[in-house]
């Protein structure tokens, strides 16, 4: 299953901040490979719970602190079949632009709904 996320980066060109908007397509991988990515990329988290449990717990948190956003990006990263490093993945998203964050949050929420609902159907 493919999902497109809006990307936004900023660079300075001739002493001016320039936004670069784009789109990155990712494949949502709901196989056991996503759990392996979680265990290998975030071993401390994986010792306490599996990826599905982590996803369910973090999705229930409504506040938007930096910690919650990073946790949501970690789980999203693990559900995606990508060779990109986590740091390079994070660099695709500009979290300093409020309008962009709203747009990104909406699409990420839809991705989490797909993952959680698809997993619930299997059980």
CSV table of N, CA and C in Angstrom, one decimal:
chain,number,residue,atom,x,y,z
A,1,UNK,N,0.8,-1.2,0.0
A,1,UNK,CA,0.0,0.0,0.0
A,1,UNK,C,0.9,1.2,0.0
A,2,UNK,N,0.7,2.1,-0.9
A,2,UNK,CA,1.5,3.3,-1.1
A,2,UNK,C,0.8,4.5,-0.4
A,3,UNK,N,1.6,5.4,0.1
A,3,UNK,CA,1.1,6.7,0.7
A,3,UNK,C,2.1,7.8,0.3
A,4,UNK,N,1.6,8.9,0.0
A,4,UNK,CA,2.4,10.1,-0.3
A,4,UNK,C,2.4,11.1,0.8
A,5,UNK,N,3.5,11.5,1.3
A,5,UNK,CA,3.6,12.5,2.3
A,5,UNK,C,4.1,13.8,1.8
A,6,UNK,N,3.6,14.9,2.2
A,6,UNK,CA,4.1,16.2,1.7
A,6,UNK,C,5.4,16.4,2.4
A,7,UNK,N,6.4,16.9,1.7
A,7,UNK,CA,7.7,17.2,2.3
A,7,UNK,C,7.9,18.7,2.2
A,8,UNK,N,8.7,19.2,3.1
A,8,UNK,CA,9.1,20.6,3.1
A,8,UNK,C,10.4,20.8,3.7
A,9,UNK,N,11.3,21.5,3.0
A,9,UNK,CA,12.6,21.8,3.6
A,9,UNK,C,12.8,23.3,3.3
A,10,UNK,N,13.8,23.8,4.1
A,10,UNK,CA,14.1,25.3,3.9
A,10,UNK,C,15.6,25.4,3.7
A,11,UNK,N,16.0,26.3,2.8
A,11,UNK,CA,17.4,26.6,2.6
A,11,UNK,C,17.5,28.1,2.5
A,12,UNK,N,18.7,28.5,2.7
A,12,UNK,CA,19.0,30.0,2.6
A,12,UNK,C,19.7,30.2,1.2
A,13,UNK,N,19.1,31.0,0.4
A,13,UNK,CA,19.7,31.4,-0.9
A,13,UNK,C,19.7,32.9,-0.9
A,14,UNK,N,20.9,33.4,-1.1
A,14,UNK,CA,21.2,34.9,-1.2
A,14,UNK,C,20.5,35.6,0.0
A,15,UNK,N,20.8,35.1,1.2
A,15,UNK,CA,20.4,35.6,2.5
A,15,UNK,C,18.8,35.6,2.6
A,16,UNK,N,18.1,34.8,1.9
A,16,UNK,CA,16.7,34.6,2.0
A,16,UNK,C,16.3,33.2,2.3
A,17,UNK,N,15.4,33.0,3.2
A,17,UNK,CA,14.9,31.6,3.5
A,17,UNK,C,13.9,31.2,2.3
A,18,UNK,N,14.2,30.1,1.7
A,18,UNK,CA,13.4,29.6,0.6
A,18,UNK,C,12.8,28.2,1.0
A,19,UNK,N,11.5,28.1,0.9
A,19,UNK,CA,10.8,26.8,1.2
A,19,UNK,C,10.9,26.0,-0.1
A,20,UNK,N,11.1,24.7,0.1
A,20,UNK,CA,11.0,23.8,-1.0
A,20,UNK,C,10.0,22.7,-0.6
A,21,UNK,N,8.8,22.7,-1.3
A,21,UNK,CA,7.8,21.8,-1.1
A,21,UNK,C,7.9,20.6,-2.1
A,22,UNK,N,7.5,19.4,-1.6
A,22,UNK,CA,7.6,18.3,-2.5
A,22,UNK,C,6.7,17.2,-1.9
A,23,UNK,N,6.9,16.0,-2.4
A,23,UNK,CA,6.1,14.9,-2.0
A,23,UNK,C,7.0,13.6,-2.1
A,24,UNK,N,6.9,12.8,-1.1
A,24,UNK,CA,7.7,11.6,-1.1
A,24,UNK,C,6.7,10.4,-0.9
A,25,UNK,N,6.9,9.4,-1.8
A,25,UNK,CA,6.0,8.2,-1.7
A,25,UNK,C,6.6,7.1,-0.9
A,26,UNK,N,5.9,6.5,0.0
A,26,UNK,CA,6.4,5.4,0.8
A,26,UNK,C,5.4,4.3,0.7
A,27,UNK,N,6.0,3.1,0.9
A,27,UNK,CA,5.2,1.9,0.9
A,27,UNK,C,5.0,1.4,2.3
A,28,UNK,N,3.7,1.4,2.7
A,28,UNK,CA,3.4,0.9,4.1
A,28,UNK,C,3.5,-0.6,4.1
A,29,UNK,N,4.4,-1.1,5.0
A,29,UNK,CA,4.7,-2.5,5.1
A,29,UNK,C,4.1,-3.0,6.4
A,30,UNK,N,3.1,-3.8,6.3
A,30,UNK,CA,2.4,-4.3,7.6
A,30,UNK,C,2.9,-5.8,7.8
A,31,UNK,N,4.0,-6.2,7.2
A,31,UNK,CA,4.5,-7.5,7.5
A,31,UNK,C,5.4,-7.5,8.7
A,32,UNK,N,5.9,-8.6,9.1
A,32,UNK,CA,6.8,-8.7,10.2
A,32,UNK,C,8.1,-7.9,10.0
A,33,UNK,N,8.4,-7.6,8.8
A,33,UNK,CA,9.6,-6.7,8.5
A,33,UNK,C,9.5,-5.4,9.2
A,34,UNK,N,8.3,-4.9,9.4
A,34,UNK,CA,8.1,-3.6,10.1
A,34,UNK,C,8.6,-3.8,11.6
A,35,UNK,N,8.2,-4.9,12.2
A,35,UNK,CA,8.6,-5.2,13.6
A,35,UNK,C,10.2,-5.3,13.7
A,36,UNK,N,10.8,-5.9,12.7
A,36,UNK,CA,12.2,-6.1,12.7
A,36,UNK,C,12.9,-4.7,12.5
A,37,UNK,N,12.3,-3.8,11.7
A,37,UNK,CA,12.9,-2.5,11.6
A,37,UNK,C,12.8,-1.8,13.0
A,38,UNK,N,11.6,-1.9,13.6
A,38,UNK,CA,11.4,-1.3,15.0
A,38,UNK,C,12.5,-1.8,15.9
A,39,UNK,N,12.7,-3.1,16.0
A,39,UNK,CA,13.7,-3.7,16.9
A,39,UNK,C,15.1,-3.3,16.6
A,40,UNK,N,15.4,-3.2,15.3
A,40,UNK,CA,16.8,-2.8,14.9
A,40,UNK,C,17.1,-1.3,15.0
A,41,UNK,N,16.1,-0.5,14.7
A,41,UNK,CA,16.3,0.9,14.8
A,41,UNK,C,16.1,1.5,16.2
A,42,UNK,N,15.2,1.0,16.9
A,42,UNK,CA,14.8,1.5,18.2
A,42,UNK,C,14.8,0.4,19.3
A,43,UNK,N,15.9,-0.3,19.5
A,43,UNK,CA,15.9,-1.4,20.4
A,43,UNK,C,15.5,-1.2,21.8
A,44,UNK,N,15.7,0.0,22.4
A,44,UNK,CA,15.2,0.3,23.7
A,44,UNK,C,13.7,0.3,23.8
A,45,UNK,N,13.1,0.9,22.8
A,45,UNK,CA,11.6,0.9,22.8
A,45,UNK,C,11.1,-0.6,22.6
A,46,UNK,N,11.8,-1.3,21.7
A,46,UNK,CA,11.3,-2.7,21.4
A,46,UNK,C,11.4,-3.6,22.5
A,47,UNK,N,12.2,-3.3,23.5
A,47,UNK,CA,12.3,-4.2,24.7
A,47,UNK,C,11.1,-4.2,25.6
A,48,UNK,N,10.3,-3.1,25.5
A,48,UNK,CA,9.1,-2.9,26.3
A,48,UNK,C,7.8,-3.2,25.6
A,49,UNK,N,7.8,-3.1,24.2
A,49,UNK,CA,6.5,-3.4,23.5
A,49,UNK,C,6.8,-3.6,22.1
A,50,UNK,N,5.8,-4.2,21.4
A,50,UNK,CA,6.0,-4.4,19.9
A,50,UNK,C,5.6,-3.1,19.2
A,51,UNK,N,5.8,-3.1,17.9
A,51,UNK,CA,5.5,-1.9,17.1
A,51,UNK,C,4.0,-1.6,17.1
A,52,UNK,N,3.1,-2.6,17.0
A,52,UNK,CA,1.7,-2.3,17.0
A,52,UNK,C,1.3,-1.7,18.3
A,53,UNK,N,1.8,-2.3,19.4
A,53,UNK,CA,1.4,-1.7,20.7
A,53,UNK,C,1.9,-0.3,20.9
A,54,UNK,N,3.1,0.0,20.4
A,54,UNK,CA,3.7,1.3,20.5
A,54,UNK,C,2.9,2.3,19.7
A,55,UNK,N,2.5,1.8,18.5
A,55,UNK,CA,1.7,2.7,17.6
A,55,UNK,C,0.3,3.0,18.3
A,56,UNK,N,-0.3,2.0,18.8
A,56,UNK,CA,-1.6,2.2,19.5
A,56,UNK,C,-1.5,3.2,20.7
A,57,UNK,N,-0.5,3.0,21.5
A,57,UNK,CA,-0.3,3.8,22.7
A,57,UNK,C,0.0,5.2,22.3
A,58,UNK,N,0.9,5.5,21.4
A,58,UNK,CA,1.3,6.8,21.0
A,58,UNK,C,0.1,7.5,20.3
A,59,UNK,N,-0.6,6.8,19.5
A,59,UNK,CA,-1.8,7.4,18.8
A,59,UNK,C,-2.8,7.9,19.7
A,60,UNK,N,-2.9,7.4,20.9
A,60,UNK,CA,-3.9,7.8,21.9
A,60,UNK,C,-3.5,9.2,22.6
A,61,UNK,N,-2.2,9.6,22.4
A,61,UNK,CA,-1.8,10.8,23.0
A,61,UNK,C,-2.2,12.0,22.1
A,62,UNK,N,-2.9,13.0,22.7
A,62,UNK,CA,-3.4,14.1,21.9
A,62,UNK,C,-2.5,15.3,21.9
A,63,UNK,N,-1.6,15.5,22.9
A,63,UNK,CA,-0.8,16.6,22.9
A,63,UNK,C,0.2,16.6,21.8
A,64,UNK,N,0.8,17.7,21.4
A,64,UNK,CA,1.7,17.8,20.3
A,64,UNK,C,3.1,18.3,20.8
A,65,UNK,N,3.7,17.6,21.7
A,65,UNK,CA,5.0,18.0,22.2
A,65,UNK,C,6.0,17.5,21.2
A,66,UNK,N,7.3,17.9,21.3
A,66,UNK,CA,8.4,17.5,20.5
A,66,UNK,C,8.5,15.9,20.7
A,67,UNK,N,8.4,15.5,21.9
A,67,UNK,CA,8.6,14.0,22.2
A,67,UNK,C,7.5,13.2,21.5
A,68,UNK,N,6.3,13.7,21.5
A,68,UNK,CA,5.2,12.9,20.9
A,68,UNK,C,5.4,12.9,19.4
A,69,UNK,N,5.8,14.1,18.8
A,69,UNK,CA,6.0,14.2,17.3
A,69,UNK,C,7.1,13.2,16.9
A,70,UNK,N,8.2,13.2,17.7
A,70,UNK,CA,9.3,12.3,17.4
A,70,UNK,C,8.9,10.8,17.5
A,71,UNK,N,8.1,10.5,18.5
A,71,UNK,CA,7.6,9.1,18.7
A,71,UNK,C,6.7,8.7,17.5
A,72,UNK,N,5.9,9.7,17.0
A,72,UNK,CA,5.0,9.4,15.9
A,72,UNK,C,5.8,9.2,14.6
A,73,UNK,N,6.9,10.0,14.5
A,73,UNK,CA,7.8,9.8,13.3
A,73,UNK,C,8.5,8.5,13.4
A,74,UNK,N,8.9,8.1,14.6
A,74,UNK,CA,9.6,6.8,14.7
A,74,UNK,C,8.7,5.6,14.3
A,75,UNK,N,7.5,5.7,14.7
A,75,UNK,CA,6.6,4.5,14.4
A,75,UNK,C,6.3,4.6,12.9
A,76,UNK,N,6.0,5.8,12.3
A,76,UNK,CA,5.8,5.9,10.9
A,76,UNK,C,6.9,5.4,10.1
A,77,UNK,N,8.1,5.7,10.5
A,77,UNK,CA,9.4,5.3,9.8
A,77,UNK,C,9.4,3.8,9.8
A,78,UNK,N,9.1,3.1,10.9
A,78,UNK,CA,9.1,1.7,11.0
A,78,UNK,C,8.1,1.0,10.2
A,79,UNK,N,6.9,1.6,10.0
A,79,UNK,CA,5.9,1.0,9.2
A,79,UNK,C,6.2,1.2,7.7
A,80,UNK,N,7.1,2.1,7.3
A,80,UNK,CA,7.5,2.3,5.9
A,80,UNK,C,8.6,1.4,5.5
A,81,UNK,N,8.5,0.8,4.3
A,81,UNK,CA,9.6,0.0,3.8
A,81,UNK,C,10.6,1.0,3.1
A,82,UNK,N,11.6,1.4,3.8
A,82,UNK,CA,12.5,2.4,3.2
A,82,UNK,C,14.0,2.0,3.7
A,83,UNK,N,14.9,2.4,2.8
A,83,UNK,CA,16.3,2.2,3.2
A,83,UNK,C,16.9,3.5,3.7
A,84,UNK,N,16.1,4.5,3.8
A,84,UNK,CA,16.5,5.9,4.3
A,84,UNK,C,16.8,5.8,5.7
A,85,UNK,N,17.8,6.5,6.2
A,85,UNK,CA,18.1,6.5,7.6
A,85,UNK,C,17.0,7.3,8.3
A,86,UNK,N,16.9,7.1,9.6
A,86,UNK,CA,15.8,7.9,10.3
A,86,UNK,C,16.1,9.4,10.3
A,87,UNK,N,17.4,9.8,10.5
A,87,UNK,CA,17.7,11.2,10.4
A,87,UNK,C,17.4,11.8,9.1
A,88,UNK,N,17.7,11.1,8.0
A,88,UNK,CA,17.4,11.6,6.7
A,88,UNK,C,15.8,11.7,6.4
A,89,UNK,N,15.1,10.7,7.0
A,89,UNK,CA,13.7,10.7,7.0
A,89,UNK,C,13.1,12.0,7.7
A,90,UNK,N,13.6,12.3,8.8
A,90,UNK,CA,13.2,13.4,9.6
A,90,UNK,C,13.5,14.7,8.8
A,91,UNK,N,14.6,14.8,8.1
A,91,UNK,CA,15.0,16.0,7.4
A,91,UNK,C,14.0,16.4,6.3
A,92,UNK,N,13.2,15.4,5.9
A,92,UNK,CA,12.2,15.7,4.8
A,92,UNK,C,11.1,16.6,5.3
A,93,UNK,N,10.9,16.7,6.6
A,93,UNK,CA,9.7,17.4,7.2
A,93,UNK,C,10.1,18.6,8.0
A,94,UNK,N,9.5,19.8,7.6
A,94,UNK,CA,9.8,21.1,8.3
A,94,UNK,C,8.8,21.3,9.4
A,95,UNK,N,9.2,21.1,10.6
A,95,UNK,CA,8.3,21.2,11.8
A,95,UNK,C,8.2,22.6,12.3
A,96,UNK,N,8.7,23.6,11.6
A,96,UNK,CA,8.7,24.9,12.1
A,96,UNK,C,7.6,25.8,11.4
A,97,UNK,N,6.9,25.1,10.5
A,97,UNK,CA,5.8,25.8,9.7
A,97,UNK,C,4.5,25.2,10.1
A,98,UNK,N,3.7,26.0,10.8
A,98,UNK,CA,2.4,25.6,11.4
A,98,UNK,C,1.4,25.1,10.3
A,99,UNK,N,1.3,25.7,9.2
A,99,UNK,CA,0.4,25.3,8.1
A,99,UNK,C,0.8,23.9,7.6
A,100,UNK,N,2.1,23.8,7.4
A,100,UNK,CA,2.6,22.6,6.8
A,100,UNK,C,2.4,21.4,7.8
A,101,UNK,N,2.6,21.7,9.1
A,101,UNK,CA,2.4,20.7,10.2
A,101,UNK,C,1.0,20.2,10.2
A,102,UNK,N,0.0,21.1,10.0
A,102,UNK,CA,-1.4,20.7,10.0
A,102,UNK,C,-1.6,19.7,8.8
A,103,UNK,N,-1.1,20.1,7.6
A,103,UNK,CA,-1.3,19.3,6.4
A,103,UNK,C,-0.6,17.9,6.6
A,104,UNK,N,0.6,17.9,7.1
A,104,UNK,CA,1.3,16.6,7.4
A,104,UNK,C,0.6,15.8,8.4
A,105,UNK,N,0.2,16.4,9.5
A,105,UNK,CA,-0.5,15.7,10.6
A,105,UNK,C,-1.8,14.9,10.1
A,106,UNK,N,-2.5,15.6,9.2
A,106,UNK,CA,-3.7,15.0,8.7
A,106,UNK,C,-3.4,13.7,7.9
A,107,UNK,N,-2.4,13.8,7.0
A,107,UNK,CA,-2.0,12.6,6.2
A,107,UNK,C,-1.4,11.5,7.1
A,108,UNK,N,-0.6,11.9,8.1
A,108,UNK,CA,0.0,10.9,9.0
A,108,UNK,C,-1.1,10.2,9.8
A,109,UNK,N,-2.1,11.0,10.2
A,109,UNK,CA,-3.3,10.4,10.9
A,109,UNK,C,-4.0,9.4,10.1
A,110,UNK,N,-4.1,9.7,8.8
A,110,UNK,CA,-4.8,8.7,7.9
A,110,UNK,C,-3.9,7.4,7.8
A,111,UNK,N,-2.6,7.6,7.7
A,111,UNK,CA,-1.7,6.4,7.6
A,111,UNK,C,-1.9,5.6,8.9
A,112,UNK,N,-1.9,6.2,10.1
A,112,UNK,CA,-2.0,5.4,11.3
A,112,UNK,C,-3.4,4.7,11.3
A,113,UNK,N,-4.4,5.4,10.9
A,113,UNK,CA,-5.8,4.7,10.8
A,113,UNK,C,-5.7,3.5,10.0
A,114,UNK,N,-5.0,3.6,8.8
A,114,UNK,CA,-4.9,2.4,7.9
A,114,UNK,C,-4.2,1.3,8.7
A,115,UNK,N,-3.1,1.6,9.3
A,115,UNK,CA,-2.3,0.6,10.0
A,115,UNK,C,-3.1,-0.1,11.1
A,116,UNK,N,-3.7,0.8,12.0
A,116,UNK,CA,-4.5,0.2,13.1
A,116,UNK,C,-5.7,-0.5,12.7
A,117,UNK,N,-6.4,0.0,11.7
A,117,UNK,CA,-7.6,-0.7,11.3
A,117,UNK,C,-7.3,-2.0,10.5
A,118,UNK,N,-6.3,-2.0,9.7
A,118,UNK,CA,-5.9,-3.2,8.9
A,118,UNK,C,-5.4,-4.3,9.9
A,119,UNK,N,-4.7,-3.9,10.9
A,119,UNK,CA,-4.2,-4.9,11.9
A,119,UNK,C,-5.4,-5.4,12.7
A,120,UNK,N,-6.4,-4.6,13.0
A,120,UNK,CA,-7.5,-5.1,13.8
A,120,UNK,C,-8.4,-6.1,13.0
A,121,UNK,N,-8.4,-5.9,11.6
A,121,UNK,CA,-9.2,-6.8,10.8
A,121,UNK,C,-8.5,-8.2,10.8
A,122,UNK,N,-7.2,-8.2,10.9
A,122,UNK,CA,-6.5,-9.5,10.9
A,122,UNK,C,-6.8,-10.3,12.1
A,123,UNK,N,-7.1,-9.7,13.2
A,123,UNK,CA,-7.3,-10.4,14.5
A,123,UNK,C,-8.7,-11.0,14.6
